[in-house]
Each structure stands twice: as C-alpha cells, then as structure tokens.
Amino acid sequence: MNTKLRILTGTQSDLRLLREAADVISGGGLVAFPTETVYGLGADALNREASEKIYAAKGRPSDNPLIVHIADIEALFRIVKYVPEYALRLSEHFWPGPLTMIFEKTDMVPKETTGGLSTVAVRMPNHKAALEFIRAAGGYIAAPSANISGRPSPTTAQHVFEDMNGRIDLILDGGAVGIGVESTIIDLTADVPMILRPGFVNEEMLAKVLGKVIMDPAVSQKPKEGIRPKAPGMKYRHYAPKGLLSLVRGDTESVVSKINCLVREKESAGKKTAVIATDETKARYNCANVKSIGTREDEEGIARRLYAILREFDTMGAEFIYSEEFDTPQMGAAIMNRLLKAAGHNVIDTI
Ligand code: AMP
Ligand code: MG
C-alpha cells in the first residue's frame, strides 16, 4: 500500500486535506492524525471491517479495545446507553481534552471496535484539525495510538511514518503534539469512578469534580496472576524501546553514581548504553549517549519528550538504557506509568 502524507498548515487550505482524509475513512480506510495527546490511527468506529484493519496494521491484540473519538457531545448520546450526571460534569470540565470516559455501549458500536466488550471508551480531542476531521468523517473515529503495538507512541508524523508506512492509507502531519502521553482513562460504569490509565488530567483534578475517585490498583503494579487491569490494554508490555530499559531509583547522588557504574560495566563488555537524564544531571554522566529530557521544573516538557527520546535510542541502537525517575507532582503518575511499562517494571533501587 502506498501511504500518502499530507501536511496541515493551520490555514483554510487544510479543509481540502481534511475532506480527503475523511473520504478515506468513509471508504473504510485508515488515516493517522494528530491530537493533543499523541498521533491516532483512525478508522470509522461504526464499521466493523474498518476497525479490524486497525488491529492488523498495528499488530494489536484483538482483545484490546479502541477509543472512539467524537467532535460534539450530541454524538455521545447516540453510542452509549446511559450518561451519568457526573459524566456530563466531567465533559463540561475536560472536553475537548485528554480525558477518555467509559460507558455502556449501544448496538451502534460494533464489538470489533470495543475488543468484544459491552462498554465503549469515548473521548473528544482538544485539537482543531482533529475535530474537523472527525466531523467530516461522520462523527465517530476509532483511534488507538498510531504506533506498531508495543512501541513508543508517536508524537510526530515522522514517528507515525516509521511505523506505519505501507500499512495505512494516509498520514495527516500536524507537527509535534502538545501533551505527549495518552489520555487519562476513567471508568464510569462502576459505583465509584475508577482511573484505569493516568494522564494529563490527574487524580486530583478529577476528584475536584467528582468528589470520590479511585485508581485501578493494577496501574502501578507489575502484571501478575490475580491482578487484572480493567483496561485490557494495560496488561501488555507497551511503549518499549528495543534496548533493555532500567529505571534507577533513589536520591540524586546515588542514582547518578549507580548509573555511571552500570554504564562503565556494560561499555567495558562492549555494549552500547544510553542514559535519560535531566538538565540538572546531564553533565554528570560518563556516557556518550546521554539525553536530557528537560528540567525537573518542567514536568509537561518531560512528558512531551519521553517517547521521542525512547525512539531516538532505538535509532542509535542502544542496548542498555538507564533512566532516572520522574515522580513529579502533577504528571508524575502518567509519566511513571509509561516508563515502568516501557521498562517491563525493571527497577533498580540504590537504597
Ligand atoms: P490506545 O488508544 O492505544 O491509547 O489504547 C486505548 C486504551 O484504552 C487501552 O489500554 C484499552 O484497553 C483502553 N480501553 C478502550 N476501551 C476500553 C473499555 N471499553 N474498557 C476498558 N478499557 C478500554
Ligand atoms: Mg497505544
């Protein structure tokens, strides 16, 4: 398949490109498009064959449901059985935005889109071109992240191209995304709303609107028998670079010296190493491939750069990657969830 690339400019001329992309969706094809979180791989959410194509293009396990993207609140009422009052409150606060809510679905949504589940995940992205594209395509676009399953999510059109060239019909290039980690997922079908995946909209922000909210205990734990995450996709290894990633935990001094020690050990065995550092620590590592993820003062910057750095280490062929921890106040849960999964929960304690 020849994958077309269309560059959005933020001007009137985008309308023609968005129309072209919408026609691909209506014809049952696949289009990668920018959102404020990461790039999505879109298909008509109400067309079972189109949804199936997403799983094939990504190599995604068939039990891992897709998020349905909408452009207005009316669209929600047609695909879900019941909208609890607190879901409306959440939509007023956070939509359009990086929050996905889970509802009981109606028959309009095929089981192929929901990985066989009777519930559906819905989100309204905060991205002008994405919203226009969704509207032009009929209002319902199923879209997981536009990466090969298991790889870091794409935050630029170039990342999408690396993974999806030849597998999908079209890529809309809207430049680098703003947030860089996937949406927060909240389940509204249980008695107490439960966060299934942390994201930019954090627990505290949700609790302010909802009063009570809990975090799925499986979010921060290594997958094991008996603990089953409520979001099926959370049980898979994800976001992973090709090299072996380890997180090194402890106070700054101990982390820097432990990583330097590990780098020395691997390099002397002829292995290629890399380090994810911060502006504050970068100069202190004795490793040729140190990348700063930014300053610890700017946690949004850390989130935005995370996946791109993991992909850069793939390009340079890093075999062993060591990262500091980023348990920052607002986005720490989201960042650490992605890093722990990318590392397969491989954590080295210095204490
Ligand atoms: P991605 O779009 O690649 O970020 O993946 C979507 C995430 O949403 C996966 O972790 C899915 O398991 C989760 N998800 C989608 N639909 C549902 C649902 N109905 N119930 C629980 N989790 C869901
Ligand atoms: Mg994904």
Short mmCIF file of C-alpha atoms and ligand atoms in Angstrom, two decimals:
data_model
loop_
_atom_site.label_atom_id
_atom_site.label_comp_id
_atom_site.label_asym_id
_atom_site.label_seq_id
_atom_site.Cartn_x
_atom_site.Cartn_y
_atom_site.Cartn_z
CA MET A 1 0.00 0.00 0.00
CA ASN A 2 1.23 3.48 -0.85
CA THR A 3 0.88 5.71 2.25
CA LYS A 4 0.10 9.33 1.36
CA LEU A 5 1.43 12.17 3.51
CA ARG A 6 -0.49 15.46 3.82
CA ILE A 7 0.94 18.43 5.71
CA LEU A 8 -1.51 20.61 7.63
CA THR A 9 -0.67 24.29 7.74
CA GLY A 10 -3.34 25.63 10.09
CA THR A 11 -4.89 27.64 7.24
CA GLN A 12 -8.04 27.39 5.09
CA SER A 13 -6.27 25.04 2.69
CA ASP A 14 -6.38 22.33 5.41
CA LEU A 15 -10.10 21.90 4.77
CA ARG A 16 -9.45 20.21 1.43
CA LEU A 17 -6.91 17.82 3.02
CA LEU A 18 -9.22 17.03 5.93
CA ARG A 19 -12.02 16.31 3.43
CA GLU A 20 -9.71 13.96 1.51
CA ALA A 21 -8.81 12.18 4.78
CA ALA A 22 -12.49 11.97 5.77
CA ASP A 23 -13.28 10.33 2.42
CA VAL A 24 -10.65 7.67 3.15
CA ILE A 25 -12.40 6.96 6.48
CA SER A 26 -15.85 6.79 4.84
CA GLY A 27 -14.41 4.32 2.33
CA GLY A 28 -13.31 2.04 5.18
CA GLY A 29 -9.62 3.09 5.10
CA LEU A 30 -7.07 4.11 7.74
CA VAL A 31 -5.80 7.64 8.45
CA ALA A 32 -3.24 8.67 11.09
CA PHE A 33 -3.99 12.11 12.53
CA PRO A 34 -2.64 14.46 15.20
CA THR A 35 -4.41 15.05 18.51
CA GLU A 36 -3.24 16.99 21.57
CA THR A 37 -2.03 13.76 23.27
CA VAL A 38 -0.32 11.53 20.65
CA TYR A 39 -0.98 10.69 16.98
CA GLY A 40 -4.02 8.42 16.50
CA LEU A 41 -4.62 5.72 13.89
CA GLY A 42 -8.19 6.36 12.79
CA ALA A 43 -10.93 4.28 11.16
CA ASP A 44 -14.73 4.56 11.03
CA ALA A 45 -15.70 3.39 14.54
CA LEU A 46 -19.10 2.16 13.35
CA ASN A 47 -17.67 -0.01 10.56
CA ARG A 48 -16.53 -3.41 11.85
CA GLU A 49 -14.22 -4.18 8.91
CA ALA A 50 -12.55 -0.78 9.21
CA SER A 51 -11.91 -1.32 12.93
CA GLU A 52 -10.42 -4.73 12.20
CA LYS A 53 -7.95 -3.09 9.84
CA ILE A 54 -6.56 -1.05 12.75
CA TYR A 55 -5.70 -4.23 14.67
CA ALA A 56 -4.00 -5.68 11.59
CA ALA A 57 -1.97 -2.52 10.80
CA LYS A 58 -0.71 -2.19 14.39
CA GLY A 59 -0.36 -5.89 15.20
CA ARG A 60 -2.66 -5.11 18.14
CA PRO A 61 -4.12 -7.96 20.22
CA SER A 62 -7.82 -8.30 19.32
CA ASP A 63 -8.98 -8.02 22.96
CA ASN A 64 -7.53 -4.51 23.31
CA PRO A 65 -10.43 -2.08 22.66
CA LEU A 66 -10.19 1.19 20.73
CA ILE A 67 -11.13 4.68 21.90
CA VAL A 68 -13.96 6.30 19.92
CA HIS A 69 -13.23 9.96 19.14
CA ILE A 70 -16.15 12.37 18.80
CA ALA A 71 -16.42 16.08 17.98
CA ASP A 72 -19.58 17.13 19.87
CA ILE A 73 -21.48 16.00 22.95
CA GLU A 74 -24.61 15.02 20.96
CA ALA A 75 -22.57 12.26 19.33
CA LEU A 76 -22.00 10.70 22.77
CA PHE A 77 -25.72 10.15 23.44
CA ARG A 78 -26.14 8.06 20.29
CA ILE A 79 -23.50 5.46 21.10
CA VAL A 80 -23.90 4.96 24.86
CA LYS A 81 -26.85 3.58 26.84
CA TYR A 82 -26.72 6.00 29.72
CA VAL A 83 -24.75 9.15 30.56
CA PRO A 84 -24.42 9.56 34.34
CA GLU A 85 -24.77 13.10 35.65
CA TYR A 86 -21.14 13.16 36.79
CA ALA A 87 -20.01 12.20 33.27
CA LEU A 88 -21.67 15.35 31.99
CA ARG A 89 -19.89 17.34 34.67
CA LEU A 90 -16.58 15.81 33.59
CA SER A 91 -17.31 16.59 29.94
CA GLU A 92 -18.00 20.23 30.85
CA HIS A 93 -14.67 20.49 32.67
CA PHE A 94 -12.39 18.43 30.48
CA TRP A 95 -13.82 18.10 26.95
CA PRO A 96 -12.50 18.76 24.46
CA GLY A 97 -9.39 17.41 26.19
CA PRO A 98 -7.21 14.48 27.26
CA LEU A 99 -9.87 12.52 29.18
CA THR A 100 -11.43 9.25 27.96
CA MET A 101 -14.62 8.03 29.65
CA ILE A 102 -16.03 4.51 29.60
CA PHE A 103 -19.77 3.89 29.21
CA GLU A 104 -22.15 1.02 28.42
CA LYS A 105 -22.38 0.97 24.63
CA THR A 106 -25.41 0.75 22.32
CA ASP A 107 -25.62 -1.64 19.36
CA MET A 108 -24.45 1.13 17.05
CA VAL A 109 -20.86 0.39 18.11
CA PRO A 110 -19.65 -2.97 16.78
CA LYS A 111 -17.84 -5.36 19.12
CA GLU A 112 -14.83 -5.22 16.79
CA THR A 113 -14.32 -1.62 17.95
CA THR A 114 -14.59 -2.48 21.65
CA GLY A 115 -12.44 -5.61 21.65
CA GLY A 116 -15.54 -7.71 22.37
CA LEU A 117 -16.62 -5.63 25.41
CA SER A 118 -20.14 -4.26 26.06
CA THR A 119 -18.60 -0.94 27.11
CA VAL A 120 -17.10 1.78 24.93
CA ALA A 121 -14.34 4.31 25.61
CA VAL A 122 -15.10 7.82 24.30
CA ARG A 123 -13.02 11.00 24.01
CA MET A 124 -13.32 14.44 22.42
CA PRO A 125 -9.80 15.60 21.49
CA ASN A 126 -8.73 19.21 22.01
CA HIS A 127 -7.28 19.70 18.54
CA LYS A 128 -8.88 21.86 15.88
CA ALA A 129 -7.90 19.79 12.83
CA ALA A 130 -8.78 16.51 14.59
CA LEU A 131 -12.25 17.82 15.43
CA GLU A 132 -12.86 19.00 11.86
CA PHE A 133 -11.63 15.66 10.53
CA ILE A 134 -13.94 13.70 12.86
CA ARG A 135 -16.95 15.82 11.86
CA ALA A 136 -16.19 15.50 8.15
CA ALA A 137 -15.83 11.71 8.52
CA GLY A 138 -19.29 11.25 10.04
CA GLY A 139 -18.63 11.86 13.73
CA TYR A 140 -17.08 8.63 15.06
CA ILE A 141 -13.42 7.75 14.60
CA ALA A 142 -11.94 4.78 16.45
CA ALA A 143 -8.29 5.53 17.11
CA PRO A 144 -5.59 3.95 19.21
CA SER A 145 -2.09 5.42 19.13
CA ALA A 146 -0.58 5.20 15.62
CA ASN A 147 2.43 3.00 16.50
CA ILE A 148 3.20 -0.66 15.97
CA SER A 149 1.81 -2.42 19.04
CA GLY A 150 4.28 -2.34 21.93
CA ARG A 151 6.43 0.51 20.57
CA PRO A 152 6.55 4.06 21.99
CA SER A 153 3.52 6.12 20.94
CA PRO A 154 4.12 8.63 18.11
CA THR A 155 4.38 12.30 18.99
CA THR A 156 5.31 13.45 15.45
CA ALA A 157 4.16 12.44 11.95
CA GLN A 158 7.72 11.19 11.34
CA HIS A 159 7.26 8.62 14.15
CA VAL A 160 3.99 7.50 12.53
CA PHE A 161 5.75 7.17 9.16
CA GLU A 162 8.50 5.00 10.71
CA ASP A 163 5.93 2.51 11.99
CA MET A 164 3.07 2.75 9.53
CA ASN A 165 4.49 3.48 6.08
CA GLY A 166 2.95 0.96 3.66
CA ARG A 167 0.35 -0.19 6.21
CA ILE A 168 -2.16 2.67 6.13
CA ASP A 169 -3.74 4.96 3.51
CA LEU A 170 -2.83 8.42 4.73
CA ILE A 171 -0.95 10.40 7.38
CA LEU A 172 -2.04 13.92 8.34
CA ASP A 173 1.03 15.80 9.58
CA GLY A 174 0.02 18.45 12.11
CA GLY A 175 3.50 18.89 13.65
CA ALA A 176 4.61 17.78 17.12
CA VAL A 177 1.81 17.12 19.63
CA GLY A 178 1.29 19.25 22.73
CA ILE A 179 0.96 16.77 25.62
CA GLY A 180 2.89 13.69 24.53
CA VAL A 181 1.29 10.98 26.69
CA GLU A 182 -2.05 9.29 26.05
CA SER A 183 -5.34 10.42 27.59
CA THR A 184 -6.41 9.66 31.15
CA ILE A 185 -9.00 6.83 31.09
CA ILE A 186 -11.82 6.83 33.66
CA ASP A 187 -14.39 4.08 34.04
CA LEU A 188 -17.86 5.40 34.85
CA THR A 189 -19.65 2.05 34.81
CA ALA A 190 -18.67 1.10 38.40
CA ASP A 191 -20.13 2.52 41.66
CA VAL A 192 -17.07 4.68 42.27
CA PRO A 193 -15.36 6.20 39.18
CA MET A 194 -12.05 4.47 38.62
CA ILE A 195 -8.93 5.73 36.78
CA LEU A 196 -7.74 2.93 34.51
CA ARG A 197 -4.84 4.86 32.96
CA PRO A 198 -3.26 8.05 34.38
CA GLY A 199 -2.72 11.02 32.05
CA PHE A 200 -2.58 14.81 31.94
CA VAL A 201 -5.96 15.03 33.74
CA ASN A 202 -4.74 13.73 37.11
CA GLU A 203 -6.46 12.18 40.12
CA GLU A 204 -6.64 15.48 41.99
CA MET A 205 -8.27 17.31 39.07
CA LEU A 206 -10.86 14.52 38.74
CA ALA A 207 -11.52 14.40 42.49
CA LYS A 208 -12.29 18.15 42.48
CA VAL A 209 -15.16 17.49 40.06
CA LEU A 210 -16.28 14.05 41.23
CA GLY A 211 -15.64 14.10 44.98
CA LYS A 212 -14.52 10.48 45.04
CA VAL A 213 -12.33 8.72 42.51
CA ILE A 214 -10.06 5.70 42.86
CA MET A 215 -7.07 4.44 40.87
CA ASP A 216 -7.12 0.90 39.45
CA PRO A 217 -4.54 -0.82 41.72
CA ALA A 218 -3.16 -2.64 38.66
CA VAL A 219 -1.90 0.68 37.20
CA SER A 220 1.35 0.82 39.16
CA GLN A 221 1.95 -2.91 39.61
CA LYS A 222 3.78 -5.48 37.60
CA PRO A 223 1.20 -7.67 35.79
CA LYS A 224 0.76 -10.91 37.70
CA GLU A 225 -1.81 -13.62 38.27
CA GLY A 226 -4.87 -12.39 40.16
CA ILE A 227 -4.39 -8.67 39.41
CA ARG A 228 -6.17 -7.89 36.19
CA PRO A 229 -6.17 -4.28 34.96
CA LYS A 230 -9.66 -3.09 33.97
CA ALA A 231 -8.32 -1.57 30.76
CA PRO A 232 -7.38 -4.67 28.76
CA GLY A 233 -4.52 -2.84 27.01
CA MET A 234 -2.78 -2.09 30.31
CA LYS A 235 -1.73 -5.70 30.75
CA TYR A 236 0.54 -5.67 27.71
CA ARG A 237 4.17 -4.51 27.56
CA HIS A 238 3.98 -1.11 25.99
CA TYR A 239 5.90 1.95 24.91
CA ALA A 240 9.07 -0.12 24.90
CA PRO A 241 12.34 0.80 23.19
CA LYS A 242 14.33 -2.00 21.55
CA GLY A 243 17.11 -1.85 24.18
CA LEU A 244 16.67 -3.02 27.76
CA LEU A 245 15.40 -0.08 29.81
CA SER A 246 16.01 0.10 33.57
CA LEU A 247 14.73 2.74 35.98
CA VAL A 248 17.14 3.69 38.71
CA ARG A 249 15.55 4.90 41.92
CA GLY A 250 16.90 6.74 44.94
CA ASP A 251 18.36 10.15 45.88
CA THR A 252 20.09 12.05 43.07
CA GLU A 253 23.65 11.32 44.23
CA SER A 254 23.08 7.58 44.48
CA VAL A 255 21.23 7.44 41.16
CA VAL A 256 24.00 9.28 39.27
CA SER A 257 26.75 7.10 40.70
CA LYS A 258 24.77 3.85 40.20
CA ILE A 259 24.04 4.71 36.55
CA ASN A 260 27.68 5.67 35.93
CA CYS A 261 28.73 2.36 37.42
CA LEU A 262 26.26 0.37 35.26
CA VAL A 263 27.32 2.26 32.13
CA ARG A 264 31.00 1.52 32.82
CA GLU A 265 30.25 -2.15 33.36
CA LYS A 266 28.23 -2.53 30.13
CA GLU A 267 30.57 -0.41 27.99
CA SER A 268 33.57 -2.46 29.09
CA ALA A 269 31.65 -5.56 27.97
CA GLY A 270 31.31 -3.91 24.54
CA LYS A 271 27.63 -2.95 24.89
CA LYS A 272 26.07 0.28 23.68
CA THR A 273 24.47 2.25 26.52
CA ALA A 274 22.29 5.34 26.82
CA VAL A 275 21.02 7.48 29.70
CA ILE A 276 17.84 9.53 30.17
CA ALA A 277 18.95 12.43 32.36
CA THR A 278 17.66 15.90 33.23
CA ASP A 279 19.17 19.34 32.61
CA GLU A 280 20.22 19.25 36.26
CA THR A 281 22.21 15.98 35.98
CA LYS A 282 23.19 15.61 32.30
CA ALA A 283 26.81 16.77 32.71
CA ARG A 284 27.42 14.26 35.47
CA TYR A 285 27.08 11.09 33.41
CA ASN A 286 30.12 9.44 31.83
CA CYS A 287 28.21 8.06 28.88
CA ALA A 288 28.44 9.03 25.20
CA ASN A 289 24.68 8.85 24.71
CA VAL A 290 23.15 10.98 27.45
CA LYS A 291 19.94 12.78 26.59
CA SER A 292 18.31 15.34 28.81
CA ILE A 293 14.54 15.06 28.96
CA GLY A 294 14.47 18.69 30.18
CA THR A 295 14.49 20.35 33.54
CA ARG A 296 12.70 18.80 36.51
CA GLU A 297 10.93 22.16 36.88
CA ASP A 298 9.01 21.49 33.65
CA GLU A 299 7.12 18.24 34.05
CA GLU A 300 4.96 18.88 31.00
CA GLY A 301 8.16 19.09 28.95
CA ILE A 302 9.30 15.75 30.41
CA ALA A 303 6.03 14.11 29.35
CA ARG A 304 6.21 15.68 25.87
CA ARG A 305 9.76 14.46 25.16
CA LEU A 306 9.59 10.96 26.68
CA TYR A 307 8.51 8.88 23.66
CA ALA A 308 10.71 10.79 21.20
CA ILE A 309 13.78 10.06 23.36
CA LEU A 310 12.94 6.35 23.56
CA ARG A 311 12.65 6.27 19.76
CA GLU A 312 15.98 8.15 19.33
CA PHE A 313 17.70 5.47 21.41
CA ASP A 314 16.27 2.85 19.04
CA THR A 315 17.74 4.71 16.08
CA MET A 316 21.18 4.82 17.68
CA GLY A 317 20.98 1.11 18.58
CA ALA A 318 21.23 1.49 22.37
CA GLU A 319 21.27 -1.95 24.02
CA PHE A 320 21.07 -0.87 27.68
CA ILE A 321 19.19 2.29 28.66
CA TYR A 322 19.16 3.75 32.16
CA SER A 323 16.64 6.35 33.28
CA GLU A 324 16.16 8.49 36.33
CA GLU A 325 12.70 8.54 37.93
CA PHE A 326 10.25 11.37 37.24
CA ASP A 327 7.76 11.23 40.06
CA THR A 328 6.69 14.86 39.52
CA PRO A 329 3.68 16.41 41.31
CA GLN A 330 1.09 16.79 38.50
CA MET A 331 2.01 14.37 35.73
CA GLY A 332 4.24 12.00 37.72
CA ALA A 333 1.66 9.18 37.79
CA ALA A 334 1.25 9.35 33.99
CA ILE A 335 4.98 9.59 33.26
CA MET A 336 5.98 6.83 35.68
CA ASN A 337 3.19 4.52 34.44
CA ARG A 338 4.58 4.79 30.88
CA LEU A 339 8.21 4.44 31.98
CA LEU A 340 7.52 1.44 34.20
CA LYS A 341 5.72 -0.30 31.36
CA ALA A 342 8.45 0.59 28.88
CA ALA A 343 10.94 -0.91 31.34
CA GLY A 344 8.83 -4.02 31.93
CA HIS A 345 8.90 -2.92 35.64
CA ASN A 346 12.65 -3.32 35.70
CA VAL A 347 13.60 -1.05 38.62
CA ILE A 348 17.00 -0.79 40.30
CA ASP A 349 16.88 0.52 43.86
CA THR A 350 20.00 2.32 45.09
CA ILE A 351 18.92 2.23 48.72
P1 AMP B 1 -4.56 3.49 22.98
O1 AMP B 1 -5.67 4.07 22.18
O2 AMP B 1 -3.53 2.79 22.18
O3 AMP B 1 -4.06 4.51 23.91
O4 AMP B 1 -5.25 2.36 23.85
C1 AMP B 1 -6.56 2.53 24.37
C2 AMP B 1 -6.60 2.08 25.81
O5 AMP B 1 -7.97 2.21 26.23
C3 AMP B 1 -6.22 0.62 26.01
O6 AMP B 1 -5.46 0.49 27.21
C4 AMP B 1 -7.58 -0.04 26.17
O7 AMP B 1 -7.51 -1.24 26.91
C5 AMP B 1 -8.40 1.04 26.86
N1 AMP B 1 -9.84 0.87 26.61
C6 AMP B 1 -10.50 1.16 25.47
N2 AMP B 1 -11.80 0.82 25.57
C7 AMP B 1 -11.99 0.33 26.82
C8 AMP B 1 -13.12 -0.20 27.53
N3 AMP B 1 -14.32 -0.27 26.97
N4 AMP B 1 -12.93 -0.63 28.81
C9 AMP B 1 -11.69 -0.55 29.39
N5 AMP B 1 -10.59 -0.06 28.75
C10 AMP B 1 -10.73 0.36 27.49
MG MG B 2 -1.36 2.79 22.41
#
